[in-house]
Amino acid sequence: MKVTVFGSGYVGLVTGACFAEAGNNVLCVDIDAGKVARLQQGEIPIHEPGLDDIVRRNFEKDRLRFTTSAEEGIAHGLFQFIAVGTPPEEDGSADLSHVLAVAETIGRHMTDYRIVVDKSTVPVGTADKVRERIEQTLGERGVKVEFDVVSNPEFLKEGAAVADFMKPDRVIVGTDNPRTAELLKTLYDPFTRNRERMIVMDVRSAELTKYAANAMLATKISFMNEIANLAERMGADIEKVRIGIGSDPRIGYSFIYPGAGYGGSCFPKDVKALVHSASEHRFDAELLRSVESVNKRQKELLFHKIKAFFEGNLAGKTIAVWGLAFKPNTDDMREAPSRDLMEAVWAAGGKVRAYDPVAMGEAKRNYGDRPDLELVAKAGDALDGADALAIVTEWQEFRSPDFDDIRDRLRHPVIFDGRNIYEPSLVRSFGLKYYGIGRGERLVV
Ligand SMILES: NC(=O)c1ccc[n+]([C@@H]2O[C@H](COP(=O)([O-])OP(=O)(O)OC[C@H]3O[C@@H](n4cnc5c(N)ncnc54)[C@H](O)[C@@H]3O)[C@@H](O)[C@H]2O)c1
């Protein structure tokens, strides 16, 4: 089948590459000429395990192409996927300008029937706006062309995006047109072979499903962080509590890890957007507002612990930071807790020496050259002469370090573990001080 994908970011590029891998003929359109040029050279602009191979293979077989020409894209695919960004506005609402710009372009160039598929995360009612924008543009051209607008929110996880797309838990399709649902079913069939995974529903329910899923996951994280903060004050160990509650199948073990707060390009903005949408419907989404404020507080916690350890004075101190990406296996630093920590350390007059296995380029792009940030090539290099070590991302390579080496290289032998990847008693047996999240010891003044 012929597929066009607007937006070659984390979602668009994975979507395009995986559809091509299944044998479809895919054209990816992006307005970022630099990105398109890199993709045409076989250079993958993001870190996503397994993506390089798929992109290269399908590019070589001519099943996956990249262009900046929207016109070419609209002429190409029966399916016109919209996978552009929907960043938050100042008031927390989702910025739909990119989505609607694509809709307008489709209306401007469409000559035959097209299925416009919203894959971007968009508020309930956006498919109606996309439809109106296309109709309006067609009207301005004085032409009549049939089209459908479908909601098909994406649930892939950065860091496991290819695997998630290839073997989705579910494919949500929002449409009231059975024929369109059938066509999408054919497109998705190769990814849902062992059992039916497509769930067809009305458009609005599909749009809300995506927000509800992310809001639920963010709620689990904030809930666990809330209990961790209690554990810290009550002398309990949240890791024991986690195992204790996770064993209840109604609760389960996934997504109940306490830590330095959730970040990334999705949870923060999607929770905010849902709170904002609720207010537009004159409803106070009280629970979700709390999820957000608990998370904001949690992202500040590591800094407060470090500051308390140094008795309120971080001026001239250097903090070694392990992990910059918002989670392992990605280079994405959007709303990453590492940023809150580093920015707070800088504001307090301290310096940061940081290492991340793949996000160093992103760190440089975000912060450029500044005297209070040193990016180093190896985890160990961050330690020399640093006053403390903070673990912010739970990369596998940080899990079994040489604790003797850490102790010897740090000026103050202390680890602030924002992801609870170490066993406190083990770390302490090496003569290091250890502060995790919710592990029964309170260090905030
Ligand atoms: N990143 C994730 O893990 C994830 C998961 C599920 C859903 N989503 C949702 O998917 C959407 C895209 O997210 P992302 O992380 O891939 O974003 P991204 O910022 O990585 O990529 C967006 C791309 O769209 C391009 N673009 C913007 N306007 C365009 C236009 N008019 N025509 C063509 N291209 C255009 C940009 O240049 C950019 O390359 C968002 O709504 C996001 O909430 C993201």
GROMACS .gro file of C-alpha atoms and ligand atoms in nm:
model
  489
    1MET     CA    1   0.000   0.000   0.000
    2LYS     CA    2   0.109   0.357  -0.050
    3VAL     CA    3   0.164   0.547   0.271
    4THR     CA    4   0.267   0.906   0.337
    5VAL     CA    5   0.384   1.012   0.681
    6PHE     CA    6   0.407   1.379   0.778
    7GLY     CA    7   0.675   1.435   1.043
    8SER     CA    8   0.995   1.229   1.067
    9GLY     CA    9   1.046   1.248   1.443
   10TYR     CA   10   1.035   0.969   1.699
   11VAL     CA   11   0.687   0.862   1.592
   12GLY     CA   12   0.680   0.948   1.221
   13LEU     CA   13   1.015   0.791   1.137
   14VAL     CA   14   0.938   0.469   1.325
   15THR     CA   15   0.592   0.451   1.168
   16GLY     CA   16   0.726   0.509   0.816
   17ALA     CA   17   1.014   0.264   0.858
   18CYS     CA   18   0.797  -0.012   1.004
   19PHE     CA   19   0.527   0.021   0.739
   20ALA     CA   20   0.803   0.001   0.474
   21GLU     CA   21   0.949  -0.306   0.648
   22ALA     CA   22   0.611  -0.476   0.600
   23GLY     CA   23   0.642  -0.417   0.225
   24ASN     CA   24   0.451  -0.092   0.185
   25ASN     CA   25   0.573   0.198  -0.026
   26VAL     CA   26   0.633   0.484   0.216
   27LEU     CA   27   0.712   0.850   0.161
   28CYS     CA   28   0.808   1.054   0.469
   29VAL     CA   29   0.758   1.430   0.454
   30ASP     CA   30   0.923   1.673   0.693
   31ILE     CA   31   0.961   2.051   0.682
   32ASP     CA   32   1.305   2.028   0.839
   33ALA     CA   33   1.525   2.025   0.528
   34GLY     CA   34   1.837   1.944   0.733
   35LYS     CA   35   1.671   1.637   0.883
   36VAL     CA   36   1.548   1.518   0.542
   37ALA     CA   37   1.896   1.565   0.393
   38ARG     CA   38   2.051   1.357   0.674
   39LEU     CA   39   1.790   1.085   0.630
   40GLN     CA   40   1.856   1.077   0.256
   41GLN     CA   41   2.226   1.020   0.338
   42GLY     CA   42   2.128   0.724   0.556
   43GLU     CA   43   2.193   0.916   0.880
   44ILE     CA   44   1.933   0.856   1.153
   45PRO     CA   45   1.877   1.174   1.354
   46ILE     CA   46   1.756   1.002   1.672
   47HIS     CA   47   1.877   0.718   1.891
   48GLU     CA   48   1.623   0.437   1.875
   49PRO     CA   49   1.738   0.074   1.902
   50GLY     CA   50   1.695  -0.120   1.578
   51LEU     CA   51   1.576   0.180   1.377
   52ASP     CA   52   1.898   0.233   1.177
   53ASP     CA   53   1.884  -0.111   1.020
   54ILE     CA   54   1.520  -0.088   0.918
   55VAL     CA   55   1.556   0.261   0.774
   56ARG     CA   56   1.869   0.170   0.576
   57ARG     CA   57   1.733  -0.159   0.448
   58ASN     CA   58   1.407  -0.010   0.324
   59PHE     CA   59   1.572   0.303   0.190
   60GLU     CA   60   1.803   0.084  -0.019
   61LYS     CA   61   1.505  -0.115  -0.148
   62ASP     CA   62   1.334   0.210  -0.241
   63ARG     CA   63   1.036   0.137  -0.019
   64LEU     CA   64   1.116   0.426   0.214
   65ARG     CA   65   1.188   0.771   0.081
   66PHE     CA   66   1.218   1.116   0.236
   67THR     CA   67   1.116   1.452   0.101
   68THR     CA   68   1.036   1.808   0.203
   69SER     CA   69   0.769   1.827  -0.069
   70ALA     CA   70   0.424   1.805   0.086
   71GLU     CA   71   0.274   1.809  -0.261
   72GLU     CA   72   0.466   1.495  -0.355
   73GLY     CA   73   0.358   1.336  -0.027
   74ILE     CA   74  -0.009   1.410  -0.085
   75ALA     CA   75   0.007   1.271  -0.439
   76HIS     CA   76   0.174   0.954  -0.308
   77GLY     CA   77  -0.024   0.786  -0.033
   78LEU     CA   78  -0.380   0.665   0.005
   79PHE     CA   79  -0.299   0.700   0.376
   80GLN     CA   80  -0.179   1.039   0.492
   81PHE     CA   81  -0.044   0.995   0.843
   82ILE     CA   82   0.000   1.306   1.054
   83ALA     CA   83   0.282   1.247   1.306
   84VAL     CA   84   0.400   1.601   1.372
   85GLY     CA   85   0.464   1.750   1.715
   86THR     CA   86   0.190   1.880   1.946
   87PRO     CA   87   0.399   2.070   2.203
   88PRO     CA   88   0.241   2.245   2.501
   89GLU     CA   89   0.131   2.607   2.478
   90GLU     CA   90   0.194   2.846   2.768
   91ASP     CA   91  -0.145   2.756   2.920
   92GLY     CA   92  -0.077   2.380   2.895
   93SER     CA   93  -0.306   2.322   2.596
   94ALA     CA   94  -0.172   2.123   2.300
   95ASP     CA   95  -0.039   2.339   2.017
   96LEU     CA   96  -0.226   2.214   1.712
   97SER     CA   97  -0.066   2.451   1.464
   98HIS     CA   98   0.156   2.183   1.305
   99VAL     CA   99  -0.130   1.933   1.277
  100LEU     CA  100  -0.362   2.191   1.123
  101ALA     CA  101  -0.087   2.317   0.891
  102VAL     CA  102  -0.059   1.963   0.753
  103ALA     CA  103  -0.439   1.944   0.720
  104GLU     CA  104  -0.440   2.268   0.525
  105THR     CA  105  -0.162   2.147   0.295
  106ILE     CA  106  -0.352   1.824   0.231
  107GLY     CA  107  -0.661   2.028   0.140
  108ARG     CA  108  -0.453   2.242  -0.091
  109HIS     CA  109  -0.303   1.957  -0.295
  110MET     CA  110  -0.544   1.665  -0.268
  111THR     CA  111  -0.696   1.548  -0.597
  112ASP     CA  112  -0.818   1.194  -0.509
  113TYR     CA  113  -0.972   1.016  -0.213
  114ARG     CA  114  -0.739   1.015   0.089
  115ILE     CA  115  -0.751   0.871   0.439
  116VAL     CA  116  -0.605   1.128   0.676
  117VAL     CA  117  -0.481   0.955   0.990
  118ASP     CA  118  -0.409   1.154   1.306
  119LYS     CA  119  -0.123   0.976   1.480
  120SER     CA  120  -0.008   1.277   1.677
  121THR     CA  121  -0.147   1.296   2.030
  122VAL     CA  122  -0.428   1.547   1.998
  123PRO     CA  123  -0.715   1.667   2.217
  124VAL     CA  124  -1.064   1.530   2.172
  125GLY     CA  125  -1.230   1.714   1.884
  126THR     CA  126  -0.912   1.759   1.678
  127ALA     CA  127  -1.023   1.519   1.403
  128ASP     CA  128  -1.324   1.750   1.354
  129LYS     CA  129  -1.090   2.048   1.325
  130VAL     CA  130  -0.870   1.861   1.076
  131ARG     CA  131  -1.179   1.773   0.870
  132GLU     CA  132  -1.303   2.134   0.879
  133ARG     CA  133  -0.963   2.271   0.779
  134ILE     CA  134  -0.939   2.034   0.481
  135GLU     CA  135  -1.298   2.111   0.374
  136GLN     CA  136  -1.239   2.482   0.404
  137THR     CA  137  -0.922   2.464   0.191
  138LEU     CA  138  -1.093   2.246  -0.070
  139GLY     CA  139  -1.377   2.500  -0.072
  140GLU     CA  140  -1.130   2.781  -0.138
  141ARG     CA  141  -1.003   2.582  -0.435
  142GLY     CA  142  -1.362   2.531  -0.549
  143VAL     CA  143  -1.318   2.152  -0.572
  144LYS     CA  144  -1.486   1.855  -0.410
  145VAL     CA  145  -1.270   1.557  -0.314
  146GLU     CA  146  -1.374   1.270  -0.084
  147PHE     CA  147  -1.166   1.202   0.224
  148ASP     CA  148  -1.187   1.047   0.572
  149VAL     CA  149  -1.024   1.159   0.893
  150VAL     CA  150  -0.928   0.882   1.133
  151SER     CA  151  -0.777   0.889   1.479
  152ASN     CA  152  -0.498   0.634   1.526
  153PRO     CA  153  -0.303   0.740   1.837
  154GLU     CA  154   0.043   0.595   1.883
  155PHE     CA  155   0.146   0.404   2.196
  156LEU     CA  156   0.511   0.326   2.118
  157LYS     CA  157   0.767   0.380   2.393
  158GLU     CA  158   1.085   0.564   2.309
  159GLY     CA  159   1.375   0.325   2.356
  160ALA     CA  160   1.160   0.031   2.242
  161ALA     CA  161   0.972   0.206   1.964
  162VAL     CA  162   1.049  -0.036   1.681
  163ALA     CA  163   0.960  -0.342   1.890
  164ASP     CA  164   0.640  -0.172   2.010
  165PHE     CA  165   0.536  -0.080   1.659
  166MET     CA  166   0.616  -0.426   1.522
  167LYS     CA  167   0.428  -0.601   1.803
  168PRO     CA  168   0.174  -0.357   1.939
  169ASP     CA  169  -0.037  -0.440   2.245
  170ARG     CA  170  -0.325  -0.279   2.060
  171VAL     CA  171  -0.396  -0.058   1.761
  172ILE     CA  172  -0.662   0.197   1.835
  173VAL     CA  173  -0.860   0.321   1.537
  174GLY     CA  174  -1.123   0.589   1.573
  175THR     CA  175  -1.362   0.609   1.278
  176ASP     CA  176  -1.730   0.568   1.204
  177ASN     CA  177  -1.662   0.446   0.851
  178PRO     CA  178  -1.638   0.062   0.838
  179ARG     CA  179  -1.466   0.071   0.498
  180THR     CA  180  -1.188   0.293   0.632
  181ALA     CA  181  -1.153   0.067   0.936
  182GLU     CA  182  -1.113  -0.230   0.698
  183LEU     CA  183  -0.841  -0.052   0.499
  184LEU     CA  184  -0.651   0.031   0.816
  185LYS     CA  185  -0.691  -0.326   0.930
  186THR     CA  186  -0.524  -0.441   0.607
  187LEU     CA  187  -0.240  -0.195   0.663
  188TYR     CA  188  -0.186  -0.309   1.021
  189ASP     CA  189  -0.241  -0.682   0.959
  190PRO     CA  190   0.130  -0.771   0.934
  191PHE     CA  191   0.182  -0.636   1.287
  192THR     CA  192  -0.114  -0.810   1.447
  193ARG     CA  193  -0.088  -1.158   1.301
  194ASN     CA  194  -0.118  -1.385   1.603
  195ARG     CA  195  -0.434  -1.224   1.734
  196GLU     CA  196  -0.664  -0.938   1.655
  197ARG     CA  197  -0.523  -0.628   1.816
  198MET     CA  198  -0.716  -0.356   1.641
  199ILE     CA  199  -0.980  -0.188   1.852
  200VAL     CA  200  -1.218   0.021   1.646
  201MET     CA  201  -1.420   0.292   1.815
  202ASP     CA  202  -1.559   0.638   1.750
  203VAL     CA  203  -1.308   0.915   1.685
  204ARG     CA  204  -1.352   1.104   2.013
  205SER     CA  205  -1.309   0.793   2.225
  206ALA     CA  206  -0.991   0.708   2.034
  207GLU     CA  207  -0.852   1.057   2.094
  208LEU     CA  208  -0.932   1.034   2.465
  209THR     CA  209  -0.790   0.681   2.493
  210LYS     CA  210  -0.439   0.810   2.425
  211TYR     CA  211  -0.458   1.081   2.691
  212ALA     CA  212  -0.620   0.846   2.939
  213ALA     CA  213  -0.339   0.591   2.891
  214ASN     CA  214  -0.064   0.846   2.949
  215ALA     CA  215  -0.249   1.008   3.238
  216MET     CA  216  -0.289   0.667   3.403
  217LEU     CA  217   0.082   0.589   3.370
  218ALA     CA  218   0.180   0.933   3.501
  219THR     CA  219  -0.062   0.879   3.791
  220LYS     CA  220   0.105   0.550   3.881
  221ILE     CA  221   0.444   0.722   3.890
  222SER     CA  222   0.326   1.016   4.100
  223PHE     CA  223   0.139   0.781   4.333
  224MET     CA  224   0.453   0.579   4.391
  225ASN     CA  225   0.661   0.892   4.445
  226GLU     CA  226   0.408   1.013   4.699
  227ILE     CA  227   0.435   0.685   4.892
  228ALA     CA  228   0.816   0.699   4.858
  229ASN     CA  229   0.818   1.041   5.023
  230LEU     CA  230   0.607   0.901   5.303
  231ALA     CA  231   0.837   0.598   5.337
  232GLU     CA  232   1.132   0.831   5.372
  233ARG     CA  233   0.965   1.012   5.660
  234MET     CA  234   0.834   0.697   5.825
  235GLY     CA  235   1.154   0.494   5.815
  236ALA     CA  236   1.016   0.241   5.564
  237ASP     CA  237   1.188   0.119   5.244
  238ILE     CA  238   0.982   0.196   4.934
  239GLU     CA  239   1.154  -0.084   4.740
  240LYS     CA  240   1.016  -0.339   4.986
  241VAL     CA  241   0.676  -0.170   4.965
  242ARG     CA  242   0.693  -0.178   4.583
  243ILE     CA  243   0.751  -0.551   4.579
  244GLY     CA  244   0.484  -0.596   4.843
  245ILE     CA  245   0.212  -0.414   4.651
  246GLY     CA  246   0.321  -0.525   4.304
  247SER     CA  247   0.255  -0.887   4.395
  248ASP     CA  248  -0.117  -0.806   4.401
  249PRO     CA  249  -0.229  -0.878   4.044
  250ARG     CA  250  -0.479  -0.593   4.067
  251ILE     CA  251  -0.182  -0.360   4.109
  252GLY     CA  252   0.099  -0.536   3.921
  253TYR     CA  253   0.470  -0.455   3.905
  254SER     CA  254   0.481  -0.229   3.600
  255PHE     CA  255   0.523   0.142   3.628
  256ILE     CA  256   0.539   0.155   4.006
  257TYR     CA  257   0.903   0.258   4.031
  258PRO     CA  258   0.971   0.559   4.251
  259GLY     CA  259   1.232   0.801   4.120
  260ALA     CA  260   1.328   1.150   4.017
  261GLY     CA  261   0.996   1.221   3.847
  262TYR     CA  262   0.862   1.155   3.500
  263GLY     CA  263   0.986   1.350   3.199
  264GLY     CA  264   0.999   1.306   2.824
  265SER     CA  265   0.801   1.450   2.543
  266CYS     CA  266   0.472   1.284   2.634
  267PHE     CA  267   0.363   1.249   2.998
  268PRO     CA  268   0.428   1.609   3.109
  269LYS     CA  269   0.262   1.766   2.809
  270ASP     CA  270  -0.023   1.516   2.783
  271VAL     CA  271  -0.122   1.545   3.149
  272LYS     CA  272  -0.113   1.924   3.115
  273ALA     CA  273  -0.319   1.914   2.795
  274LEU     CA  274  -0.581   1.689   2.954
  275VAL     CA  275  -0.609   1.919   3.256
  276HIS     CA  276  -0.651   2.209   3.016
  277SER     CA  277  -0.911   2.028   2.804
  278ALA     CA  278  -1.100   1.946   3.125
  279SER     CA  279  -1.108   2.313   3.220
  280GLU     CA  280  -1.248   2.397   2.876
  281HIS     CA  281  -1.533   2.163   2.965
  282ARG     CA  282  -1.564   2.348   3.299
  283PHE     CA  283  -1.433   2.045   3.488
  284ASP     CA  284  -1.157   2.059   3.745
  285ALA     CA  285  -0.935   1.753   3.685
  286GLU     CA  286  -0.822   1.759   4.047
  287LEU     CA  287  -0.647   1.422   4.047
  288LEU     CA  288  -0.447   1.504   3.734
  289ARG     CA  289  -0.349   1.845   3.868
  290SER     CA  290  -0.207   1.666   4.171
  291VAL     CA  291  -0.026   1.413   3.951
  292GLU     CA  292   0.145   1.709   3.789
  293SER     CA  293   0.231   1.896   4.109
  294VAL     CA  294   0.361   1.581   4.280
  295ASN     CA  295   0.584   1.527   3.976
  296LYS     CA  296   0.711   1.884   3.979
  297ARG     CA  297   0.807   1.844   4.345
  298GLN     CA  298   0.970   1.509   4.273
  299LYS     CA  299   1.186   1.653   3.997
  300GLU     CA  300   1.326   1.899   4.253
  301LEU     CA  301   1.391   1.636   4.519
  302LEU     CA  302   1.738   1.520   4.413
  303PHE     CA  303   1.858   1.878   4.415
  304HIS     CA  304   1.713   1.940   4.762
  305LYS     CA  305   1.880   1.628   4.894
  306ILE     CA  306   2.218   1.730   4.751
  307LYS     CA  307   2.177   2.084   4.881
  308ALA     CA  308   2.085   1.956   5.226
  309PHE     CA  309   2.391   1.729   5.229
  310PHE     CA  310   2.613   2.030   5.160
  311GLU     CA  311   2.429   2.231   5.426
  312GLY     CA  312   2.269   2.465   5.180
  313ASN     CA  313   2.585   2.571   5.002
  314LEU     CA  314   2.655   2.441   4.653
  315ALA     CA  315   2.867   2.736   4.539
  316GLY     CA  316   3.186   2.601   4.386
  317LYS     CA  317   3.075   2.239   4.422
  318THR     CA  318   3.084   2.002   4.124
  319ILE     CA  319   2.813   1.739   4.090
  320ALA     CA  320   2.882   1.435   3.873
  321VAL     CA  321   2.563   1.343   3.687
  322TRP     CA  322   2.515   0.996   3.538
  323GLY     CA  323   2.229   0.995   3.291
  324LEU     CA  324   2.084   1.286   3.097
  325ALA     CA  325   1.814   1.122   2.883
  326PHE     CA  326   1.468   1.116   3.037
  327LYS     CA  327   1.487   0.737   3.042
  328PRO     CA  328   1.730   0.467   2.923
  329ASN     CA  329   1.771   0.369   2.556
  330THR     CA  330   1.683   0.709   2.417
  331ASP     CA  331   1.870   1.034   2.359
  332ASP     CA  332   1.554   1.236   2.425
  333MET     CA  333   1.609   1.502   2.692
  334ARG     CA  334   1.273   1.675   2.660
  335GLU     CA  335   1.157   1.759   3.016
  336ALA     CA  336   1.417   1.516   3.154
  337PRO     CA  337   1.468   1.530   3.534
  338SER     CA  338   1.842   1.575   3.464
  339ARG     CA  339   1.761   1.921   3.335
  340ASP     CA  340   1.584   2.024   3.655
  341LEU     CA  341   1.877   1.899   3.858
  342MET     CA  342   2.148   2.062   3.647
  343GLU     CA  343   1.965   2.393   3.617
  344ALA     CA  344   1.909   2.405   3.995
  345VAL     CA  345   2.277   2.324   4.061
  346TRP     CA  346   2.383   2.602   3.826
  347ALA     CA  347   2.140   2.849   3.985
  348ALA     CA  348   2.295   2.762   4.323
  349GLY     CA  349   2.645   2.839   4.192
  350GLY     CA  350   2.754   2.479   4.139
  351LYS     CA  351   2.900   2.298   3.839
  352VAL     CA  352   2.800   1.978   3.663
  353ARG     CA  353   3.017   1.712   3.507
  354ALA     CA  354   2.785   1.484   3.312
  355TYR     CA  355   2.786   1.160   3.122
  356ASP     CA  356   2.516   0.979   2.926
  357PRO     CA  357   2.571   0.683   2.691
  358VAL     CA  358   2.378   0.844   2.403
  359ALA     CA  359   2.237   1.187   2.499
  360MET     CA  360   2.562   1.389   2.495
  361GLY     CA  361   2.476   1.541   2.157
  362GLU     CA  362   2.135   1.642   2.287
  363ALA     CA  363   2.294   1.797   2.598
  364LYS     CA  364   2.527   1.999   2.379
  365ARG     CA  365   2.241   2.105   2.156
  366ASN     CA  366   2.035   2.213   2.459
  367TYR     CA  367   2.302   2.384   2.666
  368GLY     CA  368   2.586   2.461   2.424
  369ASP     CA  369   2.925   2.544   2.570
  370ARG     CA  370   2.898   2.681   2.920
  371PRO     CA  371   3.167   2.699   3.185
  372ASP     CA  372   2.959   2.522   3.450
  373LEU     CA  373   2.888   2.214   3.235
  374GLU     CA  374   3.149   1.961   3.136
  375LEU     CA  375   3.038   1.669   2.921
  376VAL     CA  376   3.270   1.371   2.953
  377ALA     CA  377   3.319   1.064   2.737
  378LYS     CA  378   3.311   0.796   3.009
  379ALA     CA  379   3.106   0.755   3.326
  380GLY     CA  380   3.421   0.737   3.539
  381ASP     CA  381   3.552   1.065   3.400
  382ALA     CA  382   3.260   1.249   3.558
  383LEU     CA  383   3.385   1.151   3.903
  384ASP     CA  384   3.734   1.297   3.922
  385GLY     CA  385   3.730   1.580   4.172
  386ALA     CA  386   3.349   1.593   4.179
  387ASP     CA  387   3.190   1.648   4.518
  388ALA     CA  388   2.906   1.398   4.477
  389LEU     CA  389   2.753   1.158   4.225
  390ALA     CA  390   2.388   1.179   4.120
  391ILE     CA  391   2.225   0.897   3.922
  392VAL     CA  392   1.944   1.043   3.714
  393THR     CA  393   1.881   0.784   3.440
  394GLU     CA  394   1.881   0.411   3.510
  395TRP     CA  395   2.104   0.307   3.220
  396GLN     CA  396   2.211  -0.056   3.237
  397GLU     CA  397   2.580   0.039   3.236
  398PHE     CA  398   2.540   0.222   3.569
  399ARG     CA  399   2.398  -0.077   3.752
  400SER     CA  400   2.715  -0.258   3.859
  401PRO     CA  401   2.987   0.005   3.891
  402ASP     CA  402   3.320  -0.022   4.068
  403PHE     CA  403   3.219   0.129   4.401
  404ASP     CA  404   3.581   0.139   4.523
  405ASP     CA  405   3.666   0.352   4.222
  406ILE     CA  406   3.369   0.581   4.280
  407ARG     CA  407   3.468   0.629   4.644
  408ASP     CA  408   3.831   0.703   4.558
  409ARG     CA  409   3.760   0.948   4.279
  410LEU     CA  410   3.490   1.157   4.447
  411ARG     CA  411   3.589   1.438   4.682
  412HIS     CA  412   3.298   1.345   4.910
  413PRO     CA  413   3.215   0.976   4.888
  414VAL     CA  414   2.839   1.011   4.843
  415ILE     CA  415   2.585   0.883   4.588
  416PHE     CA  416   2.241   1.033   4.533
  417ASP     CA  417   2.050   0.762   4.353
  418GLY     CA  418   1.750   0.918   4.180
  419ARG     CA  419   1.641   0.579   4.040
  420ASN     CA  420   1.705   0.342   4.330
  421ILE     CA  421   1.931   0.124   4.118
  422TYR     CA  422   2.159   0.028   4.408
  423GLU     CA  423   2.110  -0.161   4.730
  424PRO     CA  424   2.185   0.090   5.009
  425SER     CA  425   2.365  -0.158   5.234
  426LEU     CA  426   2.590  -0.273   4.949
  427VAL     CA  427   2.692   0.082   4.857
  428ARG     CA  428   2.753   0.170   5.223
  429SER     CA  429   2.971  -0.138   5.268
  430PHE     CA  430   3.221   0.033   5.033
  431GLY     CA  431   3.244   0.332   5.263
  432LEU     CA  432   3.019   0.549   5.051
  433LYS     CA  433   2.724   0.747   5.179
  434TYR     CA  434   2.403   0.661   4.996
  435TYR     CA  435   2.073   0.843   4.952
  436GLY     CA  436   1.801   0.693   4.736
  437ILE     CA  437   1.434   0.781   4.694
  438GLY     CA  438   1.211   0.670   4.979
  439ARG     CA  439   1.459   0.431   5.136
  440GLY     CA  440   1.391   0.511   5.497
  441GLU     CA  441   1.640   0.792   5.545
  442ARG     CA  442   1.543   1.156   5.517
  443LEU     CA  443   1.789   1.419   5.403
  444VAL     CA  444   1.583   1.727   5.332
  445VAL     CA  445   1.602   2.019   5.568
  446LIG     N1  446   0.779   1.050   2.121
  446LIG     C1  447   0.698   0.956   2.168
  446LIG     O1  448   0.738   0.864   2.240
  446LIG     C2  449   0.553   0.957   2.130
  446LIG     C3  450   0.474   0.843   2.155
  446LIG     C4  451   0.340   0.846   2.119
  446LIG     C5  452   0.285   0.960   2.063
  446LIG     N2  453   0.363   1.070   2.044
  446LIG     C6  454   0.300   1.187   1.980
  446LIG     O2  455   0.337   1.187   1.843
  446LIG     C7  456   0.354   1.322   1.796
  446LIG     C8  457   0.494   1.339   1.739
  446LIG     O3  458   0.587   1.322   1.843
  446LIG     P1  459   0.744   1.306   1.815
  446LIG     O4  460   0.808   1.275   1.946
  446LIG     O5  461   0.765   1.213   1.700
  446LIG     O6  462   0.780   1.455   1.768
  446LIG     P2  463   0.917   1.509   1.707
  446LIG     O7  464   0.930   1.648   1.756
  446LIG     O8  465   1.027   1.411   1.732
  446LIG     O9  466   0.891   1.509   1.550
  446LIG     C9  467   0.799   1.591   1.486
  446LIG    C10  468   0.846   1.615   1.343
  446LIG    O10  469   0.742   1.680   1.271
  446LIG    C11  470   0.803   1.771   1.179
  446LIG     N3  471   0.703   1.867   1.133
  446LIG    C12  472   0.651   1.974   1.199
  446LIG     N4  473   0.560   2.038   1.120
  446LIG    C13  474   0.555   1.968   1.003
  446LIG    C14  475   0.479   1.983   0.884
  446LIG     N5  476   0.393   2.083   0.868
  446LIG     N6  477   0.500   1.895   0.784
  446LIG    C15  478   0.590   1.792   0.798
  446LIG     N7  479   0.662   1.774   0.911
  446LIG    C16  480   0.646   1.860   1.011
  446LIG    C17  481   0.918   1.828   1.260
  446LIG    O11  482   1.015   1.889   1.177
  446LIG    C18  483   0.970   1.704   1.332
  446LIG    O12  484   1.069   1.638   1.257
  446LIG    C19  485   0.323   1.411   1.916
  446LIG    O13  486   0.188   1.448   1.913
  446LIG    C20  487   0.350   1.320   2.035
  446LIG    O14  488   0.276   1.358   2.148
  446LIG    C21  489   0.495   1.070   2.074
   0.00000   0.00000   0.00000
